[in-house]
Coordinates of C-alpha atoms (C1' of nucleotides) in Angstrom, one line a residue:
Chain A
X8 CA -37.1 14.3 6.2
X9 CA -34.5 15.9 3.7
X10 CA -32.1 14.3 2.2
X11 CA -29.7 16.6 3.4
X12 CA -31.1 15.2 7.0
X13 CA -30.8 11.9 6.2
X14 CA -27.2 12.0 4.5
X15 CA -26.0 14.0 8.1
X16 CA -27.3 11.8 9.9
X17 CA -25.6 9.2 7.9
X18 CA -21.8 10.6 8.3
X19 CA -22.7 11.3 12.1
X20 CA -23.1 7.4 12.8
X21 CA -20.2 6.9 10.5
X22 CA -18.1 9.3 12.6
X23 CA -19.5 7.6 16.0
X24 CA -19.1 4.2 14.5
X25 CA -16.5 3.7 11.8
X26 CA -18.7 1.3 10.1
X27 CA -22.7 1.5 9.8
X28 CA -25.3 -0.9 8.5
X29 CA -27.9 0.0 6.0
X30 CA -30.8 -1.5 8.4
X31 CA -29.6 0.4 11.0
X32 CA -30.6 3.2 9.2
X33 CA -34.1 3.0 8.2
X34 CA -34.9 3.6 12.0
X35 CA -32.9 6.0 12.4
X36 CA -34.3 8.2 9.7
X37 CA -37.6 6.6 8.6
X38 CA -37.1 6.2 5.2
X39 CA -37.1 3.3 3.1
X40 CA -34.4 0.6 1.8
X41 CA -34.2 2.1 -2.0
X42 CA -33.6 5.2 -0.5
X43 CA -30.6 5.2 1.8
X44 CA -29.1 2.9 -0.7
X45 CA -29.2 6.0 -2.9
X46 CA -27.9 8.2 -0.5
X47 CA -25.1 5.7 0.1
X48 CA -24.5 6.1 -3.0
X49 CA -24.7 9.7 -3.4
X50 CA -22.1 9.8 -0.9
X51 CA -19.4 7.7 -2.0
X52 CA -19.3 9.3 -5.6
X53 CA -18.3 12.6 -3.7
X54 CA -15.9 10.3 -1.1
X55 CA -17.6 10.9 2.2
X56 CA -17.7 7.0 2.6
X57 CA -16.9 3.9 1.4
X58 CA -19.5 1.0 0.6
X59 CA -19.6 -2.2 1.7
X60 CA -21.8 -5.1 1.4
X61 CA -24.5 -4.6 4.1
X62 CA -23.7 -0.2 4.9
X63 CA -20.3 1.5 4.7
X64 CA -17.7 2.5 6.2
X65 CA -15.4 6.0 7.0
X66 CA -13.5 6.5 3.8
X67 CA -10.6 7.7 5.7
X68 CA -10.5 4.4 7.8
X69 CA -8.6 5.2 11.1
X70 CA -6.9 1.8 11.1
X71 CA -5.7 1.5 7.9
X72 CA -2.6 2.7 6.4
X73 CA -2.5 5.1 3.7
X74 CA -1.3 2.5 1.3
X75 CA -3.9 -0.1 0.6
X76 CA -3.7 -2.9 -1.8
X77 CA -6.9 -3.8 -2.6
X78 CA -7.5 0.1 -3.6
X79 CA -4.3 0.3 -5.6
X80 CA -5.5 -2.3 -7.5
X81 CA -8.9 -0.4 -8.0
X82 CA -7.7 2.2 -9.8
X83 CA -5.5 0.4 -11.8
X84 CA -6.2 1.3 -14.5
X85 CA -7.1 4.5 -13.9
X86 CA -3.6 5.7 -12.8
X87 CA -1.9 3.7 -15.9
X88 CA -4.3 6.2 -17.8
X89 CA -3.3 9.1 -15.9
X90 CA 0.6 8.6 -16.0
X91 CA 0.6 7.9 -19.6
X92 CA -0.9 11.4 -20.3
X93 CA 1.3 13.1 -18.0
X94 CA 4.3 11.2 -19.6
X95 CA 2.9 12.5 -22.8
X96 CA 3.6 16.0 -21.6
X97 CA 7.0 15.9 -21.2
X98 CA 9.9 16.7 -24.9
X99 CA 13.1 15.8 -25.4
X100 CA 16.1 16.8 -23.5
X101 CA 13.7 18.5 -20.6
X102 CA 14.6 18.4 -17.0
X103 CA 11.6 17.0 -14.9
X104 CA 10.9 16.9 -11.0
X105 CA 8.9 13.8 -9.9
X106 CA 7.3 13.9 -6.1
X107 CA 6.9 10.7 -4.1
X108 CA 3.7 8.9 -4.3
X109 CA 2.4 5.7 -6.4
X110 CA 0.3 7.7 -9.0
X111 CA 3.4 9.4 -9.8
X112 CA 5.2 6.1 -10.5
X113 CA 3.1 5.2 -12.8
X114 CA 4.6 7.7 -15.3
X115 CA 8.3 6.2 -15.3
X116 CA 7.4 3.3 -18.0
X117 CA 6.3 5.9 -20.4
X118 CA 9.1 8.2 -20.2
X119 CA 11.7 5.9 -22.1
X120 CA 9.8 7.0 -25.1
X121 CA 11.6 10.4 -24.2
X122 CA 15.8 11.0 -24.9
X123 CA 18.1 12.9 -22.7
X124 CA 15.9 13.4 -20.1
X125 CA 17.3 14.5 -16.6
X126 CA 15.0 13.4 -13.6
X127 CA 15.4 15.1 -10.0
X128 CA 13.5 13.0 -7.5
X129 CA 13.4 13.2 -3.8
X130 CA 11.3 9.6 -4.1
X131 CA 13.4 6.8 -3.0
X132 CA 11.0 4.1 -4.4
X133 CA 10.7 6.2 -7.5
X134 CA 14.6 6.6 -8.1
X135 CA 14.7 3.0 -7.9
X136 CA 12.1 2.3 -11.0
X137 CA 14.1 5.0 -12.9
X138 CA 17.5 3.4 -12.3
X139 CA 15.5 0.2 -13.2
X140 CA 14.7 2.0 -16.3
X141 CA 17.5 3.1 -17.4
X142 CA 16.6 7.0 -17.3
X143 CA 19.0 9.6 -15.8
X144 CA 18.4 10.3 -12.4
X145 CA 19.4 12.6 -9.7
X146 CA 18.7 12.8 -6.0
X147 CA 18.8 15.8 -4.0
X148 CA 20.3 14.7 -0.3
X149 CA 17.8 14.7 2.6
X150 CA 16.5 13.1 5.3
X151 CA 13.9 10.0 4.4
X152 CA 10.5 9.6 5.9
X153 CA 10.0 6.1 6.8
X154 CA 6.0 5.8 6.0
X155 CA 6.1 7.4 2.6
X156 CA 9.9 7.0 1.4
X157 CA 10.3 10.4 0.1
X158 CA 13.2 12.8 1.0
X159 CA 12.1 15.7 2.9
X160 CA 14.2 18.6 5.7
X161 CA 16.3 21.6 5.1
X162 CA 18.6 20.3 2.9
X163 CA 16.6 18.9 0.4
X164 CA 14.9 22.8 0.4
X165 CA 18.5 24.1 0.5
X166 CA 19.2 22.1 -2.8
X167 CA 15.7 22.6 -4.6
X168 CA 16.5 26.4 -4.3
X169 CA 19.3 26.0 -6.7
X170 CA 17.4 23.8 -9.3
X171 CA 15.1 25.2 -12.0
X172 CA 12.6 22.4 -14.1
X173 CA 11.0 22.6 -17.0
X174 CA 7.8 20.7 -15.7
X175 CA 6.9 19.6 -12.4
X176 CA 4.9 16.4 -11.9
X177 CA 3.5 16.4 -8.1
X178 CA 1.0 13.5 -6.8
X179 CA -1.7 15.3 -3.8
X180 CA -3.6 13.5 -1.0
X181 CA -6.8 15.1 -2.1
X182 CA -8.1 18.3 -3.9
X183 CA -11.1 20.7 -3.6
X184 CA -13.2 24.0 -4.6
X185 CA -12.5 25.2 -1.4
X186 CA -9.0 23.9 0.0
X187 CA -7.2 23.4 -3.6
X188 CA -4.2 20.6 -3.4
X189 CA -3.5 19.2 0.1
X190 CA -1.6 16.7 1.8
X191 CA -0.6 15.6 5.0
X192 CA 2.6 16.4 6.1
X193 CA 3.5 19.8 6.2
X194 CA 7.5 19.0 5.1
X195 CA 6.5 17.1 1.9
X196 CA 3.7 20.1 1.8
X197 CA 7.2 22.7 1.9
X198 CA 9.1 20.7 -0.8
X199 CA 5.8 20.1 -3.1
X200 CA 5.4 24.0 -2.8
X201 CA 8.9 24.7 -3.7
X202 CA 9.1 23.0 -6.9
X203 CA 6.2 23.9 -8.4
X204 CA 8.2 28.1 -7.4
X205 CA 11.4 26.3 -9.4
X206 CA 9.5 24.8 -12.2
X207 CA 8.1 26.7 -15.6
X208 CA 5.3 24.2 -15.0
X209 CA 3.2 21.9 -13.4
X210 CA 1.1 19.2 -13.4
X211 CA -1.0 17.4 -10.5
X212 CA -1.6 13.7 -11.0
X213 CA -5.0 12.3 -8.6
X214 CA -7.3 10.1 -9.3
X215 CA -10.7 11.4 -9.4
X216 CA -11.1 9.7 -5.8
X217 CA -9.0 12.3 -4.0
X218 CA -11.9 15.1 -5.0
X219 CA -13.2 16.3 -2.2
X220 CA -10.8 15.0 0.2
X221 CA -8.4 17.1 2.6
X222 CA -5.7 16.8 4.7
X223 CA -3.9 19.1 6.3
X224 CA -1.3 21.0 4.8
X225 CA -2.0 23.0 1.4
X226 CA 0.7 23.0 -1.0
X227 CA -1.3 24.9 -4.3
X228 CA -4.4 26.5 -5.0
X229 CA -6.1 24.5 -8.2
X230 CA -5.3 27.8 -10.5
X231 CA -1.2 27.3 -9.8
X232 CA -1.4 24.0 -11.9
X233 CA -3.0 21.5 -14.3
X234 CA -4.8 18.6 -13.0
X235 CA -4.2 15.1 -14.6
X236 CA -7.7 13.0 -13.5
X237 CA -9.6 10.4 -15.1
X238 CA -13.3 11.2 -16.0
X239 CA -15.0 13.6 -12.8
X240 CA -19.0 13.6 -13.1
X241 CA -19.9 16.1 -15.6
X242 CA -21.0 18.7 -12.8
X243 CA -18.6 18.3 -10.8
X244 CA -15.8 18.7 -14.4
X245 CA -18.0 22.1 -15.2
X246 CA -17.3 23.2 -11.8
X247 CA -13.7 22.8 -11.1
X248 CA -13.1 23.8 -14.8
X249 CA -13.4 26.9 -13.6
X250 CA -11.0 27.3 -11.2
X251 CA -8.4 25.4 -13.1
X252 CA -7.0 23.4 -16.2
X253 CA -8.0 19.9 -16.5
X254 CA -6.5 17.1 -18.6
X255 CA -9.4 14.3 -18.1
X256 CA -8.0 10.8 -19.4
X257 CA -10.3 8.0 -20.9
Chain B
X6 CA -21.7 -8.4 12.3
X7 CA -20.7 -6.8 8.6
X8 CA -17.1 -8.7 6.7
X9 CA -15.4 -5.4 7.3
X10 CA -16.1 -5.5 11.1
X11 CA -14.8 -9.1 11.8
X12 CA -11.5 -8.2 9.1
X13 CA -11.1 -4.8 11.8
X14 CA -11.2 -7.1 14.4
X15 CA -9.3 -9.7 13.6
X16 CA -6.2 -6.9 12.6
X17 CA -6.9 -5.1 15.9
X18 CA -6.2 -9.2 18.0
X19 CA -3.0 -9.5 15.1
X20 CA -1.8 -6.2 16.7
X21 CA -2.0 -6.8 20.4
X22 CA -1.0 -10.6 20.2
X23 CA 1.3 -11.1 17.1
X24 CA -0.6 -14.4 16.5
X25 CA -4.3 -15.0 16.5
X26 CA -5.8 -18.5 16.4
X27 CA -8.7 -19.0 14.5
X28 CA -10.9 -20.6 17.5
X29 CA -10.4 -17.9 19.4
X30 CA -12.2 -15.8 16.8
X31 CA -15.3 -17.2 16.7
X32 CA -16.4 -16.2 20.1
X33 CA -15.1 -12.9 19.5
X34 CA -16.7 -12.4 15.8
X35 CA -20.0 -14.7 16.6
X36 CA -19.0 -15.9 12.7
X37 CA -18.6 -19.4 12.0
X38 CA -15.3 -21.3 11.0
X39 CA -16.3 -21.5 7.0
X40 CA -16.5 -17.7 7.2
X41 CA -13.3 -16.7 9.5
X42 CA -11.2 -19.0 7.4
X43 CA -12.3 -16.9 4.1
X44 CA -12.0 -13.4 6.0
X45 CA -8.0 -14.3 6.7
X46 CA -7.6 -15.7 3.3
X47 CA -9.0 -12.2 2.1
X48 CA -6.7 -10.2 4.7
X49 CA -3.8 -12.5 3.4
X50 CA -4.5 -11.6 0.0
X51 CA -3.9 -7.9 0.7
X52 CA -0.9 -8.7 2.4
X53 CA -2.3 -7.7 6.0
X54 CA -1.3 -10.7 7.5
X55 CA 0.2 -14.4 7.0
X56 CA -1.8 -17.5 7.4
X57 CA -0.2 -20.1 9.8
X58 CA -1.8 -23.6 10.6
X59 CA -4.4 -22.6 13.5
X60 CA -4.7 -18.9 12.8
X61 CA -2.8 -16.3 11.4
X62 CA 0.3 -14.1 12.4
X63 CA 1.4 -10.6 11.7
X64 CA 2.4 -10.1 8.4
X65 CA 5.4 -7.7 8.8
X66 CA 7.6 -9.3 11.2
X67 CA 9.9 -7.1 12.0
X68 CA 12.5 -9.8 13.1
X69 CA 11.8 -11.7 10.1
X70 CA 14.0 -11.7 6.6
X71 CA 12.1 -9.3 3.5
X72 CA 12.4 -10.5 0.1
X73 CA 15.4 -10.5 -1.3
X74 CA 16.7 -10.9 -4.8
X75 CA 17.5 -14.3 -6.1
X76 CA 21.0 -13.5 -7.0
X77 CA 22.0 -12.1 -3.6
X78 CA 20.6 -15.6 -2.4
X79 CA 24.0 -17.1 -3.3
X80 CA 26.3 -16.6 -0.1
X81 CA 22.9 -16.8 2.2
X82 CA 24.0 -17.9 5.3
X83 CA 27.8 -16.4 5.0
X84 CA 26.0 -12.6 4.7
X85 CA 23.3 -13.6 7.3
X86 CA 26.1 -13.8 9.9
X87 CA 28.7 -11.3 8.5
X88 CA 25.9 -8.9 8.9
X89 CA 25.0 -9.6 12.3
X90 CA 29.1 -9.8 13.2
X91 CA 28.6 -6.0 11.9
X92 CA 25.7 -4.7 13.2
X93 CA 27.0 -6.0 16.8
X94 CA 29.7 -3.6 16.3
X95 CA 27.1 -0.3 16.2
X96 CA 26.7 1.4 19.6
X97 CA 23.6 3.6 21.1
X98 CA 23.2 7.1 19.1
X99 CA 26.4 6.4 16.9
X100 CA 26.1 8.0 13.3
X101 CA 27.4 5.4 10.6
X102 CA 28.0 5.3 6.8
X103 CA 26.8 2.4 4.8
X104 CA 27.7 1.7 2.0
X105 CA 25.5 0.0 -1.6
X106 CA 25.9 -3.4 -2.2
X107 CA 23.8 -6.8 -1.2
X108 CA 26.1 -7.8 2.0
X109 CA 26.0 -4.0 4.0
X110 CA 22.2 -4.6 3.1
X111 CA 22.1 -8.0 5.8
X112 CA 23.2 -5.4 8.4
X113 CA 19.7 -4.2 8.5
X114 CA 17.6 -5.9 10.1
X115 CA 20.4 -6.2 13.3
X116 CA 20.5 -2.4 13.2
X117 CA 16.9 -2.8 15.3
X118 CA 18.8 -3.5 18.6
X119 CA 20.1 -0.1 18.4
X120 CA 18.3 3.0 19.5
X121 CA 18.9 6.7 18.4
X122 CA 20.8 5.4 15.3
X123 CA 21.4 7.5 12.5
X124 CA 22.3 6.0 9.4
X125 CA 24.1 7.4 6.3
X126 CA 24.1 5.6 2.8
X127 CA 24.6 5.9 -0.7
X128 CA 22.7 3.9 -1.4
X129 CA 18.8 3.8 -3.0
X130 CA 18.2 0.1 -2.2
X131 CA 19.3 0.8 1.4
X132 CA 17.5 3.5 1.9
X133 CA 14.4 1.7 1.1
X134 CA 14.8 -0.9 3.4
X135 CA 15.9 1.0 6.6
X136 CA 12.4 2.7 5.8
X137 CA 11.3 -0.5 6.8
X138 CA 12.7 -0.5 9.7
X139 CA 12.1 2.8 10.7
X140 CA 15.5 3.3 11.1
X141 CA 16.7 7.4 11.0
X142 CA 17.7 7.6 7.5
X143 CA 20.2 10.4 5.8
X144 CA 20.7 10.2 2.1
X145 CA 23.7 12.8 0.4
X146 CA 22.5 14.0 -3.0
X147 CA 23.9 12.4 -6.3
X148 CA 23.7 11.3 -9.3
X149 CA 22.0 7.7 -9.4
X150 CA 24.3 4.9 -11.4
X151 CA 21.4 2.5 -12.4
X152 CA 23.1 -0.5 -12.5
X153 CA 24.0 -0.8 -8.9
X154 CA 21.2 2.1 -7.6
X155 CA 23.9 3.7 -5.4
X156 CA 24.3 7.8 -5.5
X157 CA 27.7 9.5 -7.2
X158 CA 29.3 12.3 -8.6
X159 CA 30.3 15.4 -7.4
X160 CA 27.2 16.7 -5.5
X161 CA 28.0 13.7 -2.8
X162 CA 31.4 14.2 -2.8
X163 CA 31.1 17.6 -1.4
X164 CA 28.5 17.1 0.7
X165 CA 30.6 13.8 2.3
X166 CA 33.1 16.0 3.1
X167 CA 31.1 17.9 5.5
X168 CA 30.5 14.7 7.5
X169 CA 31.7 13.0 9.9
X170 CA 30.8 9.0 11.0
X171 CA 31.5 6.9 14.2
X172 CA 31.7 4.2 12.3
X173 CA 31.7 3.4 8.2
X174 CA 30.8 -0.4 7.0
X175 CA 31.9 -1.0 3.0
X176 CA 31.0 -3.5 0.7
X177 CA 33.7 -4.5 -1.9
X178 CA 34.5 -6.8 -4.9
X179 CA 37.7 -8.0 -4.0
X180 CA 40.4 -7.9 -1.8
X181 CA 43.8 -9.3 -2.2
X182 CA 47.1 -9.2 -0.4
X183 CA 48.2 -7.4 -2.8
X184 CA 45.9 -5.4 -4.5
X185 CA 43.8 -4.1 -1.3
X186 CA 40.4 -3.5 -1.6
X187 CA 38.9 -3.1 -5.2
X188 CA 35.6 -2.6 -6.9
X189 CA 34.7 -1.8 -11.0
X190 CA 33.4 1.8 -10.7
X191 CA 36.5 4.8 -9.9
X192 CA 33.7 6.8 -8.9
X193 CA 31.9 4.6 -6.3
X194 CA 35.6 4.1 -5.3
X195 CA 36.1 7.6 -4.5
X196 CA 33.2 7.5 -2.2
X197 CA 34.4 4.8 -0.6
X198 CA 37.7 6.3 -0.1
X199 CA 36.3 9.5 1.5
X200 CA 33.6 7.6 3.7
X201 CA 36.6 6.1 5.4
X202 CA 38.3 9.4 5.6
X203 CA 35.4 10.7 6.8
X204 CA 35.0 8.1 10.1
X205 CA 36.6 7.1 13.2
X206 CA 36.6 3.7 12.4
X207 CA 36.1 1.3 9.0
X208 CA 35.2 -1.8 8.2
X209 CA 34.8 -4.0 5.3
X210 CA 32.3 -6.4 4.9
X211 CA 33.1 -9.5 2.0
X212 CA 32.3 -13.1 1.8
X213 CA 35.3 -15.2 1.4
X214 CA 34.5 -16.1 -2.2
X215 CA 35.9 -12.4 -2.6
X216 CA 39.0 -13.1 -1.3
X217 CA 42.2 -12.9 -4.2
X218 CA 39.6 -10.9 -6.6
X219 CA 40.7 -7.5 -8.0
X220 CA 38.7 -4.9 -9.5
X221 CA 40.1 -1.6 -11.6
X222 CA 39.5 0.9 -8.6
X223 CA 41.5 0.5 -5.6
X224 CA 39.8 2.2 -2.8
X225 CA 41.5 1.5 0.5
X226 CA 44.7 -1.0 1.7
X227 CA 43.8 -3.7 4.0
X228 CA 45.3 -2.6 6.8
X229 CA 42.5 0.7 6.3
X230 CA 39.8 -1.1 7.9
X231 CA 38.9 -4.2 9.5
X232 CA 37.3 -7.2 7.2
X233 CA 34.6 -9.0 8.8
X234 CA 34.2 -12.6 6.8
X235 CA 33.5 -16.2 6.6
X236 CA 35.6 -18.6 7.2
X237 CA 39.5 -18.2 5.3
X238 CA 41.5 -21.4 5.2
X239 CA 43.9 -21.6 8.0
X240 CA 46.8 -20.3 5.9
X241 CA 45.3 -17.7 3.9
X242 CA 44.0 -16.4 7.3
X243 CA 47.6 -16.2 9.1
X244 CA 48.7 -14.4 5.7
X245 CA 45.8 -11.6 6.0
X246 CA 46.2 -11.0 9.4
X247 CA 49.8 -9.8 9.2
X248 CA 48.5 -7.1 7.0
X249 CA 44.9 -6.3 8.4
X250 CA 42.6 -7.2 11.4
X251 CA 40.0 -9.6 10.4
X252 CA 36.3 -11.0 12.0
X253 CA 35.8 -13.8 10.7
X254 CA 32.3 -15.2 11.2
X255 CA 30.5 -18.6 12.5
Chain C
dC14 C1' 6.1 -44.9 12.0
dC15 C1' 1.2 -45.0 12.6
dA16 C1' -3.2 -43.5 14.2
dA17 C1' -6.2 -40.0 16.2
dA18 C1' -7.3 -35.3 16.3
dT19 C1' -7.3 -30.9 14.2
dT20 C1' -7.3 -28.0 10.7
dC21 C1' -7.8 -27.0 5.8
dG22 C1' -10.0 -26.4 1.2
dT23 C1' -14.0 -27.1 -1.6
dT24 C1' -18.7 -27.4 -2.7
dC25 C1' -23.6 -26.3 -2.1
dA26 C1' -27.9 -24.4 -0.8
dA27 C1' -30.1 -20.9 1.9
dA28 C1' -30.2 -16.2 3.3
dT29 C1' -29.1 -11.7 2.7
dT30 C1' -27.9 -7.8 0.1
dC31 C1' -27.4 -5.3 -4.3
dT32 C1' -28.8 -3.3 -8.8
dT33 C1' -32.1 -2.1 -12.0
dT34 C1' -36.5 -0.8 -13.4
dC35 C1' -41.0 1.3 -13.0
dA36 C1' -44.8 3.8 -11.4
dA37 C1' -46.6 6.8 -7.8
dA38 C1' -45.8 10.9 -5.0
dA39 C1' -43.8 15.3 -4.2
dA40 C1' -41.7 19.4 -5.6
dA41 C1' -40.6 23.0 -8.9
dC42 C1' -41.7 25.7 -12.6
dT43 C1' -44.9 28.0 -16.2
Chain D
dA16 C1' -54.3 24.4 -12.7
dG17 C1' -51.2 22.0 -15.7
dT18 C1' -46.7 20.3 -17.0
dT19 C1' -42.1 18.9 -16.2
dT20 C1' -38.6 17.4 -13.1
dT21 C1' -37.1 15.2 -9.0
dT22 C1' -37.6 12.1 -5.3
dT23 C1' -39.5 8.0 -3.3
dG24 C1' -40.9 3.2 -2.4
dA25 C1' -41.7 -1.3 -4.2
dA26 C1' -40.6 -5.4 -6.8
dA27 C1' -37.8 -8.8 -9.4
dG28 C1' -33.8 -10.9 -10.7
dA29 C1' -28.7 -10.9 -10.1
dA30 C1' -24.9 -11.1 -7.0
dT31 C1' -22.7 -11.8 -2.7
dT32 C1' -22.3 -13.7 1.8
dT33 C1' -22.9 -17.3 5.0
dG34 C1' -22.9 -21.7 7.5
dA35 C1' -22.6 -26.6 7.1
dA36 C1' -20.8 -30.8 5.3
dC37 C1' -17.2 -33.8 3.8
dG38 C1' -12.9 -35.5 2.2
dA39 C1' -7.9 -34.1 2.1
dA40 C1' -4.0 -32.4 4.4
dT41 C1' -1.4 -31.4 8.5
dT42 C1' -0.2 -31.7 13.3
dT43 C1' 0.2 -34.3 17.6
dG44 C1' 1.2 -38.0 20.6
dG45 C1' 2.4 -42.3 21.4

DNA sequence: CCAAATTCGTTCAAATTCTTTCAAAAAACT
DNA sequence: AGTTTTTTGAAAGAATTTGAACGAATTTGG
């Protein structure tokens, strides 16, 4: 049996199941302990699943909510990393859009290093850090989303329209060769779009996690920005180089 | 059975029956006490539900009080009931205004009875919390004033003025016989000024400590808007309602 | 208020699972 | 055929999970 075999046969019982054991699967494809532990492996470094002790599990679990603690907490350190560099990015006096999302948030400590800045948000949880912080903010009006906070709907489009930023800082649900930036509502997708069109730049903050992963709605194709990560295995780096600009932190 | 199964299982009892008692789960997991007890210590840890004595309950409540800050802890009970006193006076499908401020934030969690709602507010802090709730949520552009997280300048003036409320509830720091209704900032005054312009009907919510305080910024005269408050002594009552009608609370 | 009954937290040993390492087998290349 | 590279399975020690036991804490019922 190939591994490709085995590895299908792998996200199939995943898909059926949600949740798969590892001895479950040496009957199921013949082949031995070491080896499906590898594949397991194999594929959660490109996200396809999640490990646990004993097999894995979906990595888009169907139950859970997007916002999970015990991941947040994961990559810690890894989105501290990332929003330092993208902080790093930003000058004096600029005017910068922030999107809605945690990796995003992670930015606002560093920019007090920064004077006269002028933030537009259409994050409600991130206009609250900046007020907290002390950094100028303003909020274009729209309606909220409940689930993620941000402000999304014609007239936050309407407003955007009449705004132009220096540098545009947008978080994604998941990026890839193939599908580029994505995420899943088509509204936030709209508004993500629109000011990278208003902004001389832009930068898109994901940890390496979201490779491979996508949702619905593309917003960018990996060539329209820079991508803020932390360290990508070195194929996978070469690869996407490529197609686009890559700031790797750590 | 893997941890992640019995965890899934135990959320998917937490959702149908609000409450789950440990016994109960040991039939349905086939896992012993010692390990049921450490899977909802785990799930408490990430916040996905609360422990109780005999089992474990869901950990957003909706009915239930969210954190608060300490200082708006002060007037507890008072704010508790002036904001149910004004959330009982919301109809079906009415659109109101509210306003910043730690008391019009108590409204909140009453505003549940109330279907088809749409809510209006200045304010960031709000906004977050009727997110919570899953409460249709409008926020007008501005400017964001850091120390008290609520949206001003001229962008929400002019988009106020396009508006029109059923019904407005304002905070305030003071109101006197004389003086009216006051608070520090001229510009969160003239919001306040042209929400109640902007409605069919105002009301101002203040604990009683308020009463006799005056700020810079006059915003409305009592007899603008109805107060809803604690208790007044007798006197000081018979005084105010010559000039204003009052709810007065508990 | 007290006593019995439950429930809780902690500790410990057994069982299972995981990671690492290594050598054999298979595949790919010259 | 010979060599290098990749894949595979096995083994050993580390790490995690599990169930049971026992005293402490809490609830219940008089």
């Amino acid at each position: 049996m190939l591994t490709e075999e085995r590895q299908q046969i792998i996200l199939e019982q995943l898909k059926i199941h949600n949740i798969v054991k590892l001895h479950d699967l040496i009957p199921l494809t013949g082949a031995s302990e070491s080896t499906l532990r590898r594949d397991l492996q194999d594929l959660e470094n490109c996200h396809k699943l999640l490990r646990i002790h004993g097999g894995a599990q979906n990595a888009i679990s169907l139950h859970e909510e997007p916002a999970l603690s015990q991941k947040a907490t994961v990559h810690l350190d890894e989105k501290k990393a990332i929003g330092r560099t993208a902080a790093g990015q930003v000058r004096n006096q600029e005017v910068i859009f922030l999107d809605s999302g945690t990796t995003i948030q992670f930015m606002i400590p560093y920019l007090i290093e920064h004077k006269d800045l002028l933030v537009i948000t259409n994050s409600v949880d991130n206009a609250s850090m900046l007020a907290d912080y002390d950094i100028e903010t303003f909020l274009p009006g729209g309606k909220l989303k409940s689930s993620t906070k941000a402000l999304i709907g014609s007239t936050m489009i309407q407003t955007l329209e009449t705004y132009h930023f220096d540098k545009a800082f947008l978080g994604t649900n998941g990026f890839s060769m193939d599908s580029g930036y994505t995420t899943p509502d088509p509204e936030e997708a709209a508004i993500k779009t629109l000011a990278m069109k208003r902004s001389n730049q832009t930068f898109v903050l994901s940890d390496s996690s979201k490779y491979c992963q996508v949702s619905f709605s593309k917003f960018a194709d990996l060539q329209d920005a820079t991508l803020i990560t932390d360290k990508l295995p070195e194929k996978e780096s070469g690869l996407l180089n490529k197609k686009t600009k890559i700031m790797e932190v750590n």
